[in-house]
Tab-separated table of C-alpha atoms in Angstrom:
chain	number	residue	atom	x	y	z
A	1	MET	CA	-0.201	-0.136	-0.057
A	2	PRO	CA	1.455	3.426	-1.497
A	3	ARG	CA	1.857	5.402	2.425
A	4	SER	CA	1.025	8.734	0.486
A	5	ALA	CA	-0.216	11.522	2.473
A	6	SER	CA	-3.474	11.360	1.856
A	7	GLN	CA	-4.158	8.720	3.666
A	8	THR	CA	-2.852	9.283	6.780
A	9	PRO	CA	-5.349	10.843	9.299
A	10	ASP	CA	-4.487	13.131	12.064
A	11	TRP	CA	-4.075	11.979	15.500
A	12	LEU	CA	-5.408	13.907	17.667
A	13	SER	CA	-5.756	14.763	21.382
A	14	ARG	CA	-9.161	14.893	23.334
A	15	ASP	CA	-8.944	18.828	23.624
A	16	GLN	CA	-8.425	19.205	19.704
A	17	LEU	CA	-11.375	16.414	19.128
A	18	GLN	CA	-14.057	19.102	17.905
A	19	PRO	CA	-16.766	18.492	17.491
A	20	ALA	CA	-16.422	15.817	20.440
A	21	PRO	CA	-17.609	11.606	19.289
A	22	SER	CA	-20.736	11.178	22.354
A	23	ALA	CA	-19.748	9.704	26.247
A	24	THR	CA	-19.894	6.311	25.332
A	25	ILE	CA	-17.671	7.009	22.638
A	26	CYS	CA	-15.004	9.478	25.168
A	27	ALA	CA	-15.473	6.811	27.343
A	28	TRP	CA	-14.051	4.043	25.343
A	29	LEU	CA	-11.843	6.226	23.363
A	30	PHE	CA	-9.456	7.801	26.484
A	31	ASP	CA	-10.349	5.271	28.582
A	32	GLU	CA	-5.963	4.722	30.298
A	33	ARG	CA	-6.663	1.139	31.692
A	34	SER	CA	-6.623	-2.188	29.708
A	35	LEU	CA	-7.713	-2.565	26.857
A	36	THR	CA	-7.315	-6.025	27.470
A	37	ARG	CA	-9.226	-5.658	30.861
A	38	ARG	CA	-11.939	-3.733	29.755
A	39	LEU	CA	-12.909	-6.777	26.991
A	40	SER	CA	-12.424	-9.445	28.711
A	41	GLU	CA	-15.173	-7.469	31.744
A	42	LEU	CA	-17.472	-6.525	28.807
A	43	SER	CA	-17.523	-10.872	27.465
A	44	ASP	CA	-17.948	-12.858	30.607
A	45	GLY	CA	-15.275	-13.473	29.761
A	46	GLY	CA	-15.231	-14.447	26.272
A	47	PHE	CA	-11.981	-12.476	25.558
A	48	SER	CA	-9.990	-13.427	22.903
A	49	VAL	CA	-6.885	-12.735	20.738
A	50	ILE	CA	-6.529	-13.875	17.285
A	51	PRO	CA	-3.135	-12.723	15.464
A	52	LEU	CA	-3.889	-11.566	11.455
A	53	ARG	CA	-0.413	-11.467	10.743
A	54	GLU	CA	3.081	-10.835	12.539
A	55	GLY	CA	6.993	-9.823	11.112
A	56	TRP	CA	9.312	-7.184	9.850
A	57	LEU	CA	8.232	-4.414	8.216
A	58	GLU	CA	8.419	-1.073	7.095
A	59	LEU	CA	6.800	0.978	8.818
A	60	ARG	CA	3.301	4.109	7.981
A	61	ASP	CA	4.982	7.460	8.503
A	62	ASP	CA	3.047	8.628	11.157
A	63	GLU	CA	4.690	5.496	13.224
A	64	CYS	CA	8.100	6.323	12.377
A	65	ALA	CA	6.660	10.155	13.612
A	66	ALA	CA	5.490	8.642	17.049
A	67	LEU	CA	8.472	6.731	17.395
A	68	ASP	CA	11.038	9.270	16.997
A	69	VAL	CA	12.432	7.281	14.246
A	70	PRO	CA	13.789	8.235	10.479
A	71	SER	CA	10.809	7.398	7.774
A	72	GLY	CA	11.167	3.595	6.212
A	73	SER	CA	12.442	2.304	9.417
A	74	LEU	CA	11.835	-1.214	9.471
A	75	GLY	CA	9.584	-3.090	12.397
A	76	TRP	CA	8.227	-5.819	13.951
A	77	VAL	CA	4.402	-4.935	12.732
A	78	ARG	CA	1.833	-7.234	14.740
A	79	GLU	CA	-1.720	-6.411	13.486
A	80	VAL	CA	-4.878	-8.770	15.710
A	81	HIS	CA	-8.871	-9.444	15.776
A	82	LEU	CA	-9.658	-8.807	19.476
A	83	ARG	CA	-12.611	-10.732	19.836
A	84	GLY	CA	-15.776	-11.425	21.997
A	85	ASN	CA	-17.277	-14.426	21.979
A	86	ALA	CA	-16.073	-15.022	18.943
A	87	GLU	CA	-16.818	-12.232	17.239
A	88	PRO	CA	-14.177	-8.787	15.820
A	89	TRP	CA	-14.596	-6.486	18.692
A	90	VAL	CA	-10.983	-4.314	17.583
A	91	PHE	CA	-8.979	-4.151	14.635
A	92	ALA	CA	-5.635	-3.710	17.040
A	93	ARG	CA	-1.473	-3.148	14.836
A	94	SER	CA	1.824	-2.686	17.198
A	95	VAL	CA	4.720	-1.705	16.114
A	96	ALA	CA	7.692	-1.247	17.073
A	97	ALA	CA	11.317	0.220	15.718
A	98	ARG	CA	13.989	-2.925	15.090
A	99	GLU	CA	16.695	-1.762	16.750
A	100	ALA	CA	15.113	-0.580	19.842
A	101	LEU	CA	12.987	-3.790	19.582
A	102	THR	CA	16.377	-6.010	19.124
A	103	ASP	CA	18.645	-4.920	21.671
A	104	SER	CA	15.557	-4.107	24.119
A	105	GLY	CA	15.552	-7.632	25.293
A	106	LEU	CA	11.328	-8.012	24.521
A	107	ASP	CA	10.615	-10.975	22.370
A	108	LEU	CA	7.088	-9.544	20.765
A	109	GLN	CA	6.918	-13.054	18.312
A	110	GLN	CA	6.147	-15.137	20.877
A	111	LEU	CA	3.404	-13.758	22.160
A	112	GLY	CA	0.940	-16.246	20.048
A	113	SER	CA	-2.752	-15.876	20.671
A	114	ARG	CA	-1.814	-13.558	24.070
A	115	SER	CA	-2.580	-9.904	24.540
A	116	LEU	CA	0.336	-7.506	24.026
A	117	GLY	CA	-1.078	-4.955	26.276
A	118	GLU	CA	-1.152	-7.953	29.146
A	119	LEU	CA	2.051	-8.237	28.750
A	120	LEU	CA	2.629	-4.089	28.627
A	121	PHE	CA	0.144	-3.544	31.666
A	122	SER	CA	1.863	-5.963	33.781
A	123	ASP	CA	5.366	-4.787	33.623
A	124	GLN	CA	5.321	-1.412	35.107
A	125	ALA	CA	9.122	-0.370	33.698
A	126	PHE	CA	6.336	0.330	30.676
A	127	GLU	CA	5.148	4.415	30.770
A	128	ARG	CA	2.024	4.889	28.399
A	129	GLY	CA	1.586	7.911	26.882
A	130	ALA	CA	-1.049	10.704	25.653
A	131	LEU	CA	-3.865	8.981	23.726
A	132	GLN	CA	-4.389	9.907	19.936
A	133	VAL	CA	-7.501	9.120	18.521
A	134	CYS	CA	-9.298	9.262	14.437
A	135	HIS	CA	-11.087	7.904	11.747
A	136	TYR	CA	-8.712	5.264	10.407
A	137	PRO	CA	-8.267	4.888	7.064
A	138	ALA	CA	-10.577	1.667	5.685
A	139	ALA	CA	-7.303	0.864	2.992
A	140	TRP	CA	-5.228	0.258	6.570
A	141	LEU	CA	-8.051	-2.340	7.980
A	142	PRO	CA	-7.662	-5.852	6.603
A	143	ALA	CA	-9.435	-6.658	3.678
A	144	ASP	CA	-12.287	-8.576	5.877
A	145	ASN	CA	-13.632	-5.023	7.786
A	146	PRO	CA	-13.103	-2.463	4.921
A	147	HIS	CA	-15.140	0.373	7.008
A	148	GLN	CA	-15.019	3.818	6.656
A	149	GLY	CA	-14.420	6.311	9.731
A	150	LEU	CA	-14.020	3.922	12.630
A	151	TRP	CA	-13.019	5.357	15.551
A	152	ALA	CA	-9.656	4.433	16.095
A	153	ARG	CA	-7.416	5.939	19.521
A	154	ARG	CA	-3.282	4.881	20.406
A	155	SER	CA	-0.801	5.400	22.513
A	156	CYS	CA	3.110	4.879	22.549
A	157	PHE	CA	4.319	3.127	25.931
A	158	ARG	CA	8.310	3.263	26.900
A	159	ARG	CA	10.707	1.663	28.626
A	160	ASP	CA	13.930	2.604	28.191
A	161	ARG	CA	15.039	3.222	24.729
A	162	LEU	CA	12.486	0.776	24.029
A	163	ALA	CA	8.300	2.351	22.293
A	164	VAL	CA	5.980	-0.001	21.204
A	165	LEU	CA	3.161	2.052	19.276
A	166	VAL	CA	-0.777	0.289	20.213
A	167	ALA	CA	-3.997	1.416	18.034
A	168	GLU	CA	-6.662	0.343	18.434
A	169	VAL	CA	-9.656	0.180	15.823
A	170	PHE	CA	-13.086	-0.510	17.651
A	171	LEU	CA	-15.078	-2.268	14.994
A	172	PRO	CA	-18.905	-2.155	14.585
A	173	ALA	CA	-19.618	-5.556	16.245
A	174	PHE	CA	-17.712	-3.883	19.539
A	175	TRP	CA	-20.464	-1.010	19.506
A	176	LEU	CA	-23.487	-3.214	19.535
A	177	ALA	CA	-21.497	-5.292	22.156
A	178	ALA	CA	-20.892	-2.226	24.041
A	179	HIS	CA	-24.836	0.052	24.055
């Protein structure tokens, strides 16, 4: 997929978001607790992680900027569906720059169907950065979820030199379950 500037959304802080979405949407977009835990509660224990794609890939320009690495950098990319009661509720894309990840001792390749959020929230050395939100480009979603204008949030978790950028896109089935 080309990395054209016209496809890159503006990731916005809560103060920059005009007009603000409903209180229900904001409650999910800007909650700083673990999304894994909240989805587990909402699904009454029916939470699962389904890996879709992972490997060393060229990072998108918006990801390079968020991670403070040069444009075109390679990084570990992990894309998963976070499911509630066997339905995809959230598409998540997590990335980390290759050099920082290799030097960190953290092996994201071994996660499999475990939640990355669980790992990040259980390691108190990670500090979470500010949440940003956008309407996620449909071209960045898996082919089986070609929806336009879905709300997404992202934040960067940092530990020493390692930064892991986690983006979470709320799919239509999630909003049906959340209401």
